[in-house]
Short mmCIF file of C-alpha atoms in Angstrom, two decimals:
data_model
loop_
_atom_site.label_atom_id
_atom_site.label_comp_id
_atom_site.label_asym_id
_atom_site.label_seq_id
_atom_site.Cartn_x
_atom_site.Cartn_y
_atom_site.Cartn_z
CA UNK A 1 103.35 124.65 101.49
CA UNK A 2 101.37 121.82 100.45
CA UNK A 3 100.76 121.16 96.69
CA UNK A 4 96.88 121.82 96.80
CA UNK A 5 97.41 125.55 98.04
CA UNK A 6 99.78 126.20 94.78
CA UNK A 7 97.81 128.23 92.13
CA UNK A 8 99.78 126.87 89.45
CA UNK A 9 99.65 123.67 90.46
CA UNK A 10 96.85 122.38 88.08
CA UNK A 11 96.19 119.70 85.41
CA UNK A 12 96.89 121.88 82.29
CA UNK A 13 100.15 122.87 84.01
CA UNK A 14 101.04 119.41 84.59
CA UNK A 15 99.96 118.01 81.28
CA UNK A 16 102.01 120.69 79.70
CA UNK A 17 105.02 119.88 82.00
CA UNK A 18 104.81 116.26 81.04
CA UNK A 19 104.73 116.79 77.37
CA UNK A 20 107.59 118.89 77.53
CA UNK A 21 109.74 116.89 79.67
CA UNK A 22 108.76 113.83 77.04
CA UNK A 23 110.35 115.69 74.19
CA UNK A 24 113.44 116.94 75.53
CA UNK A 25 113.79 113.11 76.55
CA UNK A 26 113.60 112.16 72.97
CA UNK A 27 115.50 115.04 71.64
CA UNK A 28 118.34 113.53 74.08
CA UNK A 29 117.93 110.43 73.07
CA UNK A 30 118.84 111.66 69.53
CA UNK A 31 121.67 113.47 70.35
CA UNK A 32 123.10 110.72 72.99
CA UNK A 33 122.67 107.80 70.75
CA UNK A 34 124.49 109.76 68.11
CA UNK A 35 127.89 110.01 70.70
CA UNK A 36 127.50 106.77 72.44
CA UNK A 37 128.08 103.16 72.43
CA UNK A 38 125.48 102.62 75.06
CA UNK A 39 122.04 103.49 73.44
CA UNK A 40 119.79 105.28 75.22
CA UNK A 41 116.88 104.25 72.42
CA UNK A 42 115.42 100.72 73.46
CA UNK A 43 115.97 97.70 71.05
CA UNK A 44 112.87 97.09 70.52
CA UNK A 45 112.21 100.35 69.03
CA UNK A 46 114.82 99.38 65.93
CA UNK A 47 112.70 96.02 65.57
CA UNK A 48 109.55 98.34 64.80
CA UNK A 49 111.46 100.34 62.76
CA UNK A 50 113.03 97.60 60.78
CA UNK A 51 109.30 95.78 60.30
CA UNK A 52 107.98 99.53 59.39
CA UNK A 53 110.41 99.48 56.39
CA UNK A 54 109.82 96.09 55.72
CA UNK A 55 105.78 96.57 55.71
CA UNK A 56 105.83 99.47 53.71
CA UNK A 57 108.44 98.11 51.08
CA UNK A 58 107.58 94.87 49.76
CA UNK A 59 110.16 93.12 48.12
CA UNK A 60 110.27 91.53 44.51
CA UNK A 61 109.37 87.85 44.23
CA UNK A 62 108.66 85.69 47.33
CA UNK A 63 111.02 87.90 49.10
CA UNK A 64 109.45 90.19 51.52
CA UNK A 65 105.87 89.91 50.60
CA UNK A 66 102.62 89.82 52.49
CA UNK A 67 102.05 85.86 52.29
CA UNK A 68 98.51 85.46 53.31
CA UNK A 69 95.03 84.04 51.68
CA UNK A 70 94.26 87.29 49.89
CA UNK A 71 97.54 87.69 48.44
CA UNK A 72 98.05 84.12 47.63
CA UNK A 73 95.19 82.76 46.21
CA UNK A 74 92.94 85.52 45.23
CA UNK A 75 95.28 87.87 43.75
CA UNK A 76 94.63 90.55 45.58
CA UNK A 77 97.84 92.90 46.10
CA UNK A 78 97.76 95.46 49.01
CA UNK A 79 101.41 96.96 48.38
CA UNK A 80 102.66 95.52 51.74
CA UNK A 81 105.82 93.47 53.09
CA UNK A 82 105.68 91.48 55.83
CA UNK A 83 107.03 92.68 58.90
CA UNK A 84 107.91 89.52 60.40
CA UNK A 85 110.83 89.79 57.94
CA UNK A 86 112.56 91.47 60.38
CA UNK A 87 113.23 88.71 62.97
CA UNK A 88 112.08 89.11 67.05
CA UNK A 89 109.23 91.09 65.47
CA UNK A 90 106.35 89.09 67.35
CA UNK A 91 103.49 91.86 67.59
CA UNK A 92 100.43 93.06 65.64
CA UNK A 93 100.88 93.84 61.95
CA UNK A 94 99.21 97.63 63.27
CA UNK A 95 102.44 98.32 65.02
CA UNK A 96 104.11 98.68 62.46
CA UNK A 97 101.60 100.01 60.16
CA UNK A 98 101.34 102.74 62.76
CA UNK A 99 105.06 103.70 62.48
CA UNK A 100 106.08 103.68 58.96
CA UNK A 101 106.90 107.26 59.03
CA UNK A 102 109.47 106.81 61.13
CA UNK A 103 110.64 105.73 57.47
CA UNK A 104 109.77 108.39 55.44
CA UNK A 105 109.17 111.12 58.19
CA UNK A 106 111.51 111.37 60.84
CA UNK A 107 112.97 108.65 62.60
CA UNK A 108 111.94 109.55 66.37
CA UNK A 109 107.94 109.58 64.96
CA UNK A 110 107.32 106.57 66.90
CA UNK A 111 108.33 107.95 70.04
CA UNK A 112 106.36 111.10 69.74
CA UNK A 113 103.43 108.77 69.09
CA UNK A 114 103.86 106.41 72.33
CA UNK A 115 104.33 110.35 74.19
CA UNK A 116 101.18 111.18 73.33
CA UNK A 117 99.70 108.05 74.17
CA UNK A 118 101.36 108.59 77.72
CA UNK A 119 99.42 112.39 77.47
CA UNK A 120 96.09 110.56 76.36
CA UNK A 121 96.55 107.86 79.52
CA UNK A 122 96.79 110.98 82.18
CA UNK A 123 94.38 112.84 80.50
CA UNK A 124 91.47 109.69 80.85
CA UNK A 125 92.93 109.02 84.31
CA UNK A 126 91.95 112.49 84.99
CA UNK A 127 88.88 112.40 83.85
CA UNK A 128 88.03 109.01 85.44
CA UNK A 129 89.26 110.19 88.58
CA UNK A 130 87.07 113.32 88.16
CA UNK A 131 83.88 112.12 87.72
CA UNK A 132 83.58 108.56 88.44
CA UNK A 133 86.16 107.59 91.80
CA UNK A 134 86.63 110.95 93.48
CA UNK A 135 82.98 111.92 93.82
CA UNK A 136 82.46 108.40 95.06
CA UNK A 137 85.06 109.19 97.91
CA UNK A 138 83.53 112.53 98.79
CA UNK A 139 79.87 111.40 99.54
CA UNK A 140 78.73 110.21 102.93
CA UNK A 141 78.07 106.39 103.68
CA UNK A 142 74.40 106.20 103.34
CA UNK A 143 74.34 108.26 99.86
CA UNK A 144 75.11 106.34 96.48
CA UNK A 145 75.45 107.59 92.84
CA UNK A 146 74.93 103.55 91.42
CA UNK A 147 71.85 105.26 89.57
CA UNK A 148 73.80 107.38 86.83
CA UNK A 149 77.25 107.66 85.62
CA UNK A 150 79.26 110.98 84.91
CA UNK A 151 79.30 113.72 87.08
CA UNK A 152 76.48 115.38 85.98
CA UNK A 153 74.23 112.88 87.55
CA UNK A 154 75.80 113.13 90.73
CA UNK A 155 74.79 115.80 93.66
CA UNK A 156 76.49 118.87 93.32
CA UNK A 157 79.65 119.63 95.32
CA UNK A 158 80.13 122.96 97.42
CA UNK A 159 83.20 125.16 95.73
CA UNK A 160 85.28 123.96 98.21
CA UNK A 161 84.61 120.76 97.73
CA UNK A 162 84.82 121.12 94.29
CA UNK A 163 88.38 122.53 94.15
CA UNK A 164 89.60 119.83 96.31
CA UNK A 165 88.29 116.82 94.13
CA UNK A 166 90.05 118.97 91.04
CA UNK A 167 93.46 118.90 93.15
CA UNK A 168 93.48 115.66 94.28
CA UNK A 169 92.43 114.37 90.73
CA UNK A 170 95.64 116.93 89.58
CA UNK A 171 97.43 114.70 92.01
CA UNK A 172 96.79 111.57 91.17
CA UNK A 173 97.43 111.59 87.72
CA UNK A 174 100.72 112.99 88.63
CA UNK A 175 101.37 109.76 89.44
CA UNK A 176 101.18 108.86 86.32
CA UNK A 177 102.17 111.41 83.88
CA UNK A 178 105.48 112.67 86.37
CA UNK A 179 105.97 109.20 86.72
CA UNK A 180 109.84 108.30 85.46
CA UNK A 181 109.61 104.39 84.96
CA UNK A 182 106.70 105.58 82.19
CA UNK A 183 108.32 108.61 80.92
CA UNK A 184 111.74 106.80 80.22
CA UNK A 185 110.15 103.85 78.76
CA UNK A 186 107.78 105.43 76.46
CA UNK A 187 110.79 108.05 75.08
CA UNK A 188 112.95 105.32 74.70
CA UNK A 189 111.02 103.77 71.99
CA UNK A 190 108.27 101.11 74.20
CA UNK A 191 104.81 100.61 72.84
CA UNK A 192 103.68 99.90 75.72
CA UNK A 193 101.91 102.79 76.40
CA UNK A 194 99.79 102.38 73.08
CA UNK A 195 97.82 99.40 74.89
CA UNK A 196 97.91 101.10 77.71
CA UNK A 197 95.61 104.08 75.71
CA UNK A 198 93.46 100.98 74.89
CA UNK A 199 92.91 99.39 78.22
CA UNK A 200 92.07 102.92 79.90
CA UNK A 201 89.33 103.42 77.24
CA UNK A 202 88.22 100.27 77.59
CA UNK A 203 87.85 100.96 81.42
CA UNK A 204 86.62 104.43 80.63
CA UNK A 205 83.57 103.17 78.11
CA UNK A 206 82.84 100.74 81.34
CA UNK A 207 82.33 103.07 83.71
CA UNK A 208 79.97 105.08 81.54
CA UNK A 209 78.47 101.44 81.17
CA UNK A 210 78.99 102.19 77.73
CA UNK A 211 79.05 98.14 77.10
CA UNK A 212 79.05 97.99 72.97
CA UNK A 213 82.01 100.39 72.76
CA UNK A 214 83.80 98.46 76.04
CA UNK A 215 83.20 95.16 74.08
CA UNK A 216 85.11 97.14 70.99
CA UNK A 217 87.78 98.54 73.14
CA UNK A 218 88.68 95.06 74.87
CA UNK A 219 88.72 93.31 71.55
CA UNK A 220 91.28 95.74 69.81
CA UNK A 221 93.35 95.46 73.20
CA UNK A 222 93.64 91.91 73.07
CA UNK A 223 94.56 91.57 69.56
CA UNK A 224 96.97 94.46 70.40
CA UNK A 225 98.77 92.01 73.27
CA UNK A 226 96.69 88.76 75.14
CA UNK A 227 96.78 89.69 78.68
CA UNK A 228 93.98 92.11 78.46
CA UNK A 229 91.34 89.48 78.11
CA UNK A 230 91.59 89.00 81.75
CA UNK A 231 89.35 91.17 82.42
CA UNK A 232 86.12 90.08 80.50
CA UNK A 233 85.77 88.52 83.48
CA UNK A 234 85.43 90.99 85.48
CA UNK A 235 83.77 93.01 83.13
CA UNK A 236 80.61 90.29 82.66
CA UNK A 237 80.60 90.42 86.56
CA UNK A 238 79.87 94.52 86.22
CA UNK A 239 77.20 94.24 83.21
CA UNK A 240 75.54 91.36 85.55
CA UNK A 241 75.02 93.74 88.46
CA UNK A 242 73.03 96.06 86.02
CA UNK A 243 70.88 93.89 84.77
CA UNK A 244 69.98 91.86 88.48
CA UNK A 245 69.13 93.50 91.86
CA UNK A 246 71.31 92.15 94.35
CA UNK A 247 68.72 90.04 95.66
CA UNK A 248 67.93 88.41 92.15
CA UNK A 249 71.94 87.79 92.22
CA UNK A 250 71.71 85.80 95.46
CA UNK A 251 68.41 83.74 94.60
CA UNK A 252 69.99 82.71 91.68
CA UNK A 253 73.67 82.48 92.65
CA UNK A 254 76.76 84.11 90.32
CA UNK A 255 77.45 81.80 88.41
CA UNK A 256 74.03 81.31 87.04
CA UNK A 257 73.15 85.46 86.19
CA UNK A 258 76.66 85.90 84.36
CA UNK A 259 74.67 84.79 81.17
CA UNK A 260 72.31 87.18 80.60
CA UNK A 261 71.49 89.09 76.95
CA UNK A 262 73.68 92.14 78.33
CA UNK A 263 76.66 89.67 79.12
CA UNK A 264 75.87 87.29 75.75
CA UNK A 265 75.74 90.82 73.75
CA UNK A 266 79.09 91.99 75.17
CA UNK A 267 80.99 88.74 74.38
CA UNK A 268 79.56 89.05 70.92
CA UNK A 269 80.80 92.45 70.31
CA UNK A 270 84.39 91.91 72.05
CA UNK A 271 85.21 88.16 70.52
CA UNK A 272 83.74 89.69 67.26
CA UNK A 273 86.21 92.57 67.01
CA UNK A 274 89.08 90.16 68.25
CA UNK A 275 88.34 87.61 65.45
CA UNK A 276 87.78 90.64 62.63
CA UNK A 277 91.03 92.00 63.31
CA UNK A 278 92.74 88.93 63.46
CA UNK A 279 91.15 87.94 60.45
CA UNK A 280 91.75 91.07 58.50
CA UNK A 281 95.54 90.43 59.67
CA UNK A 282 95.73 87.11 58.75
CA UNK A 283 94.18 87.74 55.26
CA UNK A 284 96.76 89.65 54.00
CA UNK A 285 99.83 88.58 56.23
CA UNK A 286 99.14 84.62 56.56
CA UNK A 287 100.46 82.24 59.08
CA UNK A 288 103.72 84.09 60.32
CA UNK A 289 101.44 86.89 61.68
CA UNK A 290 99.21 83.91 63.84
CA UNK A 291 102.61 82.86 64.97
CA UNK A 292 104.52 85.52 66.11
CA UNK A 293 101.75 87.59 67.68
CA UNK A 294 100.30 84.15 69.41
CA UNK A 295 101.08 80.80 68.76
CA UNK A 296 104.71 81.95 69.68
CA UNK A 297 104.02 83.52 73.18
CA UNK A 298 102.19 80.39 73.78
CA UNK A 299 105.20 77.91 73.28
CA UNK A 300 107.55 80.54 74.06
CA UNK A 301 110.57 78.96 76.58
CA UNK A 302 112.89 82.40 77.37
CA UNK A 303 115.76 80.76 79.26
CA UNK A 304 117.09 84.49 80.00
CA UNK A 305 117.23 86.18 83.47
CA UNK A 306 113.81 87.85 84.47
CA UNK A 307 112.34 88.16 87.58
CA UNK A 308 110.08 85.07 86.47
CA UNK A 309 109.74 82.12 89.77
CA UNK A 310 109.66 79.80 86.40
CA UNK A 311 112.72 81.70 84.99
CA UNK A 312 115.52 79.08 86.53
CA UNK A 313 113.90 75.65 86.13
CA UNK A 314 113.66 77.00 82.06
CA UNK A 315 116.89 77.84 82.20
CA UNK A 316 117.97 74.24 83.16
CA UNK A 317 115.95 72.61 80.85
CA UNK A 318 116.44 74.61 77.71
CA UNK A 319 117.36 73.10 73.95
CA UNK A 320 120.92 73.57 73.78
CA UNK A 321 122.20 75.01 70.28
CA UNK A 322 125.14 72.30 69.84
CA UNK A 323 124.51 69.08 68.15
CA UNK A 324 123.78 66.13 69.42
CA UNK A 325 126.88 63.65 70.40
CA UNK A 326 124.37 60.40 71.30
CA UNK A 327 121.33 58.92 70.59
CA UNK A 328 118.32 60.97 71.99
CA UNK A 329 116.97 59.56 75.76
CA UNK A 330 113.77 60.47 76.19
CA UNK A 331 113.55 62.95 78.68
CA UNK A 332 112.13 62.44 82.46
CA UNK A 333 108.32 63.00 82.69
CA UNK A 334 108.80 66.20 85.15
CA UNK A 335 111.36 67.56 82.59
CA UNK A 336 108.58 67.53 79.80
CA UNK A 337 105.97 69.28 82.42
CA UNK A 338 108.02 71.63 83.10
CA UNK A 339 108.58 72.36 79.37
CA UNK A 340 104.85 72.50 79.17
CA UNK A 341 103.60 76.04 78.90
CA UNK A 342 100.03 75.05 80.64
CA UNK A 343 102.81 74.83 84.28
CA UNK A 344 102.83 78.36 84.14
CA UNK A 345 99.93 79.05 82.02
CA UNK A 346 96.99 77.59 84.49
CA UNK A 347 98.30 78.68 88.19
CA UNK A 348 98.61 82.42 86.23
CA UNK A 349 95.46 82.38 84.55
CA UNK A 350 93.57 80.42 87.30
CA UNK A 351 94.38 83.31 89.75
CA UNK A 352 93.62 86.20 87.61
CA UNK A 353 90.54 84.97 86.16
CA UNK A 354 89.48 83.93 90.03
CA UNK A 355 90.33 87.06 90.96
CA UNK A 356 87.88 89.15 88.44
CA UNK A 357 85.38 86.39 89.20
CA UNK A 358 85.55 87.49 92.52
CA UNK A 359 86.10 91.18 92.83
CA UNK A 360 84.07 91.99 89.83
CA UNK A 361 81.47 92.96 90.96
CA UNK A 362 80.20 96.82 90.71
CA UNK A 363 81.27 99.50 88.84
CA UNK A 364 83.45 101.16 91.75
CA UNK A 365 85.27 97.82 92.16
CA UNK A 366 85.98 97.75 88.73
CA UNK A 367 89.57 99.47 88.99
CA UNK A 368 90.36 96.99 92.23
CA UNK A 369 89.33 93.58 90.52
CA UNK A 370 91.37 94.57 87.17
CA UNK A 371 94.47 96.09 89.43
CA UNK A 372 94.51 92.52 91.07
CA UNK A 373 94.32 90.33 88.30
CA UNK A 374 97.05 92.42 86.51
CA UNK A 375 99.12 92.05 89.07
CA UNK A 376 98.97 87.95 89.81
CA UNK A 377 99.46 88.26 85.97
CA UNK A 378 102.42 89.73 85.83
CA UNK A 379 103.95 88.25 89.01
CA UNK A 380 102.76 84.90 87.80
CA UNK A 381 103.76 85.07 84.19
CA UNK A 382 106.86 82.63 82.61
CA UNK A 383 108.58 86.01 81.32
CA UNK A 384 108.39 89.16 83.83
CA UNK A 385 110.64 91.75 83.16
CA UNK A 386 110.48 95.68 83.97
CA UNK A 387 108.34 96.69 81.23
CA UNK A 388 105.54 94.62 82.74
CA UNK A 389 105.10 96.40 85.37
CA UNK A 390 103.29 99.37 83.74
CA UNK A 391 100.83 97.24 82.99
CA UNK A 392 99.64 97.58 86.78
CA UNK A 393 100.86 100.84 87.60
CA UNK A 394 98.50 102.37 84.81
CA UNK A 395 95.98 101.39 87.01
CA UNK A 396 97.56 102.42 90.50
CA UNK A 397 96.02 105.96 90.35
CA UNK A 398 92.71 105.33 90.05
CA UNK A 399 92.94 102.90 92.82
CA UNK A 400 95.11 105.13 95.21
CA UNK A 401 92.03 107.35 96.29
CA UNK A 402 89.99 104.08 97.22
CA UNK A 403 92.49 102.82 99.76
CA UNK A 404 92.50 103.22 103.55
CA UNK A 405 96.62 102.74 104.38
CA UNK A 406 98.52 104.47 107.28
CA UNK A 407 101.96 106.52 105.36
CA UNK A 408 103.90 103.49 107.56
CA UNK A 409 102.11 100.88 106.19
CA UNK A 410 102.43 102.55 102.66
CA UNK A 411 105.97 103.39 102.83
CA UNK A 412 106.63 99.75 103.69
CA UNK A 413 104.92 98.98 100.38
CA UNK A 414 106.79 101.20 98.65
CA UNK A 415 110.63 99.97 100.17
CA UNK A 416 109.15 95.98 100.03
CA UNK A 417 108.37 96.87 96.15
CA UNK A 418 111.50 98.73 95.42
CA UNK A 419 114.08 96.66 97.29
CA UNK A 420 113.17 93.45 96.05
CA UNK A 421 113.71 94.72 92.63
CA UNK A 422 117.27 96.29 93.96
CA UNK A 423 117.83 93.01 95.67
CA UNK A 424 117.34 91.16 91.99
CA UNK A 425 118.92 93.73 90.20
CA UNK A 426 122.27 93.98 91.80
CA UNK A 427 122.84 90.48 91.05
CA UNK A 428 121.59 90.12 87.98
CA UNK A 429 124.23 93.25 87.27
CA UNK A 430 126.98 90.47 87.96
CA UNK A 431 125.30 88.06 85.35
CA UNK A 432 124.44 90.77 82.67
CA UNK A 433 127.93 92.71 83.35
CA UNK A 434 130.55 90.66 84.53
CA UNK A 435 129.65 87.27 83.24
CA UNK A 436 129.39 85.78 87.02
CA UNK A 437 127.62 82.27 87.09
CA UNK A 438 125.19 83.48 89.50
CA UNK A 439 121.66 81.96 87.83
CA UNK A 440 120.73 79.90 91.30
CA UNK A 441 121.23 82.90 93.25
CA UNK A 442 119.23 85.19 91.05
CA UNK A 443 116.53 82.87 90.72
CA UNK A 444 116.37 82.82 94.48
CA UNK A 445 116.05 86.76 94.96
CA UNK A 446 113.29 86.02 92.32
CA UNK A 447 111.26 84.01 94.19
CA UNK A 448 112.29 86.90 97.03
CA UNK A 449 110.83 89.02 94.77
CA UNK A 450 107.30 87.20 93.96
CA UNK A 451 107.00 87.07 97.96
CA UNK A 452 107.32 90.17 98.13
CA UNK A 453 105.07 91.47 95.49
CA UNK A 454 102.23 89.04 96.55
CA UNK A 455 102.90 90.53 100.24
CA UNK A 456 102.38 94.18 98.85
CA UNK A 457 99.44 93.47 97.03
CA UNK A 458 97.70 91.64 100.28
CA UNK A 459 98.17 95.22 101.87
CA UNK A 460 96.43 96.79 99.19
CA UNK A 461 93.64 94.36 99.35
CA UNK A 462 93.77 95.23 102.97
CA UNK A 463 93.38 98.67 102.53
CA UNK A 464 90.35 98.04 99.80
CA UNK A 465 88.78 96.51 102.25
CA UNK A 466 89.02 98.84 104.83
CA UNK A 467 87.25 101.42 102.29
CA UNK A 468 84.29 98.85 102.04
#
C-alpha cells in the first residue's frame, strides 16, 4: 500500500504528527538532561539563555550595560544588558530578545519557539509546493502559467489530478517536517530554524513576485546570519525577467538589464532594512554587537575539526596560546595568505554568486539557482559543520519534484552524501573521543567529503536539466 492511497495520510495529519513528536523531544530533553552527564540540550542553547538573562538584566555601573551611541551619549536608557556579556554569543541582539522568557517563563521556551518555526517552514513548503512547483509539473510542455502567480490563476485541475498534487505536496514536505537531522536540532535548542522561517518567506513573497516584501524578508535574513545575501543575486536575475521579454534580454545582454527601476527598487528596500536593523542594533548595543555578529565571522580562524577543505591548513597555522620564547620572525608570505580570510572568502563567494548569476533566471528556477549557491556555500565555507547543512536541505523539497533522476542514480546520491559524512565522522570520533592525533587523516576524508558533495550536486544539476 502506497502512501497516496492512505486516507489519513494528509498534511493536517502530518503537521499534527510533527508537532507532537517535537514536544515529546523537548519534554525528553528535560527529563534526560536532568539524569545525565551527556546533555542532550545543545550548547549553544545555554549561550542564548545566558545572553537572554544578560539582555534583560542590565547590570549596575559599566557592568553589563547596553554600550552604544544612544545610551552613551544621548542619555537615552532602554533597560537592556548586553548580551555579548555572555562570551561565544556572536549573533543578533533579536536572538536573544526573542528568548528572554526562557528567563522568566519556562526554561525550554526557546525550543518551543524554534518547533514552531520548524511547523511554519513545512507549512510554507506546502503551500509553495501547492500552488507554485507542483502545478508547474502537472501541465503539458507547450502550456505555461509565467502570466500569474498562485493557483488561482492557473487552469483548473481534474479531481484526480487535484488529489494527487495534494499528496505529493503531503509528501514532500514530509521531507521536511519527518525529517530527524531538523527535528533533533531544532528540540535541542538550534536557531537555525528561525532563519530558516525567514529565507522560506523570503522565497515565498518571490514567487508571488511580491518584490517590496521579498526585499524586506532578505534584509531581516541577512542581518539575522550573512549567507542569505547570496541570493540577491539571483533574485535581481528573477525581477529582470519581469520587466524584459526574453528577446529585450538578449539584445541587450544580462548584464546590462539587471539594472532596471524594479531591480534598483528592490536593492533599496532589502539594503535599507539591512542597514535599519543594524543601525537600530548598533544604537543601543554599540561596537561589540558589529563585532560579534560580523566583523568576527569575517576574521574568524576556527582551528577545530569540521568538515571544512580549509579546516587543516588553519589548524597548522593557528596563534598558539603560550608565550613567546624568541624574537618574532616574520612569517612566510603563503603563511599570511592562508591566514587571510579573502582565501576562503572569494573561491566561496565567487561560486555562489556565479551560480545565482547564472541560474537565476525565472521564477521556476528560483528554488534550483538558490539550492546551488547554498550548497557551494556551505561546502566552500572556512567553518562547515552539521548544522550547516539545513541550510540546503530546507530547500531540497521544493526542488525534489523538479528533478528527472532514476531511484539508482538517487540512491547513489543518497549513500555518496551519507557515507562521506560516516567516513569523516568515524575518525573524527578518534580525535573528539579518544584523543588520537589523527588531524591529517581527517582533513583528508574532508576533502573526500567536498568531492563528494560537489559530485552529488552535479547529479542534481543533471537531473534539473533533464526537466528543462
Amino acid at each position: 500500500m502506497t502512501a497516496s492511497s492512505l486516507p489519513s495520510f494528509t498534511f493536517r495529519n502530518v503537521l499534527i504528527s510533527s508537532a507532537l513528536l517535537r514536544v515529546g523531544l523537548i519534554l525528553y530533553s528535560e527529563w534526560h538532561d536532568a539524569r545525565s552527564l551527556v546533555k542532550y540540550t545543545d550548547v549553544d542553547y545555554r549561550v542564548f539563555t545566558d545572553a537572554a538573562i544578560f539582555i534583560s538584566n542590565p547590570g549596575a555601573g559599566d557592568e553589563n550595560q547596553a554600550a552604544g551611541p544612544l545610551q552613551g551619549f544621548f542619555g537615552f536608557n532602554f533597560g537592556f544588558g548586553s548580551p555579548y556579556t555572555r562570551e561565544t554569543y556572536r549573533y543578533t541582539p533579536l536572538l536573544a530578545l526573542l528568548l528572554t522568557p526562557n528567563a522568566w517563563l519556562h526554561p525550554s521556551f526557546g525550543k518551543y519557539v524554534f518547533a514552531a518555526c520548524d511547523l511554519l517552514n513545512g507549512w510554507l513548503i506546502y503551500r509553495m509546493l501547492l500552488t507554485e512547483i507542483i502545478p508547474e509539473a502537472d501541465q503539458s510542455p507547450g502550456e505555461s502559467s509565467s502570466s500569474g502567480s498562485g493557483a488561482g490563476k492557473r487552469r483548473k485541475l481534474n479531481p484526480y489530478l487535484e488529489e494527487r498534487r495534494e499528496r505529493m505536496a503531503t509528501i514532500y514536505s514530509a521531507v521536511h517536517l519527518l525529517n530527524p537531522l531538523v527535528f533533533s536540532i531544532s528540540t535541542r535548542g538550534s536557531s537555525e530554524s528561525v532563519l530558516s522561517l525567514f529565507v522560506l518567506a523570503t522565497l515565498y513573497a518571490a514567487m508571488n513576485e511580491n518584490w517590496d516584501w521579498a526585499g524586506v524578508l532578505l534584509g531581516l535574513s541577512t542581518h539575522w546570519k550573512i549567507y542569505p545575501v547570496v541570493y540577491g543575486v539571483s533574485l535581481l536575475g528573477v525581477i529582470t525577467a519581469t520587466s524584459y521579454s526574453s528577446r529585450e534580454r538578449a539584445k541587450m545582454g544580462r548584464i546590462a538589464t539587471l539594472v532596471n527601476p524594479k531591480t534598483i527598487r528592490f536593492g533599496i528596500v532589502s539594503a535599507s532594512t539591512f542597514v535599519l536593523l543594524g543601525a537600530l542594533c548598533y544604537a543601543i548595543w554599540g561596537y561589540p554587537f558589529l563585532f560579534e555578529s560580523y566583523l568576527y565571522h569575517v576574521h574568524r580562524l576556527d582551528h577545530r575539526h569540521n568538515f571544512s577543505p580549509y579546516f587543516y591548513l588553519t589548524y597548522l597555522i593557528y596563534p598558539s596560546s603560550s608565550p613567546p620564547t624568541a624574537e618574532a620572525v616574520p612569517l612566510p608570505w603563503w603563511n599570511e595568505l592562508i591566514r587571510s580570510p579573502l582565501t576562503s572568502f572569494v573561491p566561496q563567494m565567487g561560486l555562489a554568486l556565479g551560480t545565482g548569476l547564472a541560474f537565476g533566471r525565472t521564477k521556476r528556477d528560483l528554488v534550483f539557482a538558490w539550492f546551488v549557491q547554498t550548497v557551494v556555500f556551505v561546502v566552500f565555507n572556512k567553518v562547515c559543520t552539521s548544522q550547516y547543512f539545513l541550510w540546503y536541505l530546507l530547500l531540497l523539497p521544493l526542488l525534489l519534484p523538479e528533478l528527472s533522476m532514476s531511484w539508482r542514480r538517487a540512491f547513489s546520491c543518497i549513500v555518496v552524501w551519507a557515507a562521506t559524512q560516516g567516513l569523516w565522522l568515524s575518525e573524527a570520533y578518534k580525535l573528539e573521543f579518544l584523543g588520537e592525533n589523527v588531524y591529517f587523516s581527517l582533513w583528508v576524508r574532508g576533502l573526500i567529503y567536498v568531492m563528494g558533495n560537489c559530485w552529488v550536486l552535479v547529479q542534481i544539476m543533471k537531473a534539473y536539466r533533464a526537466t528543462r
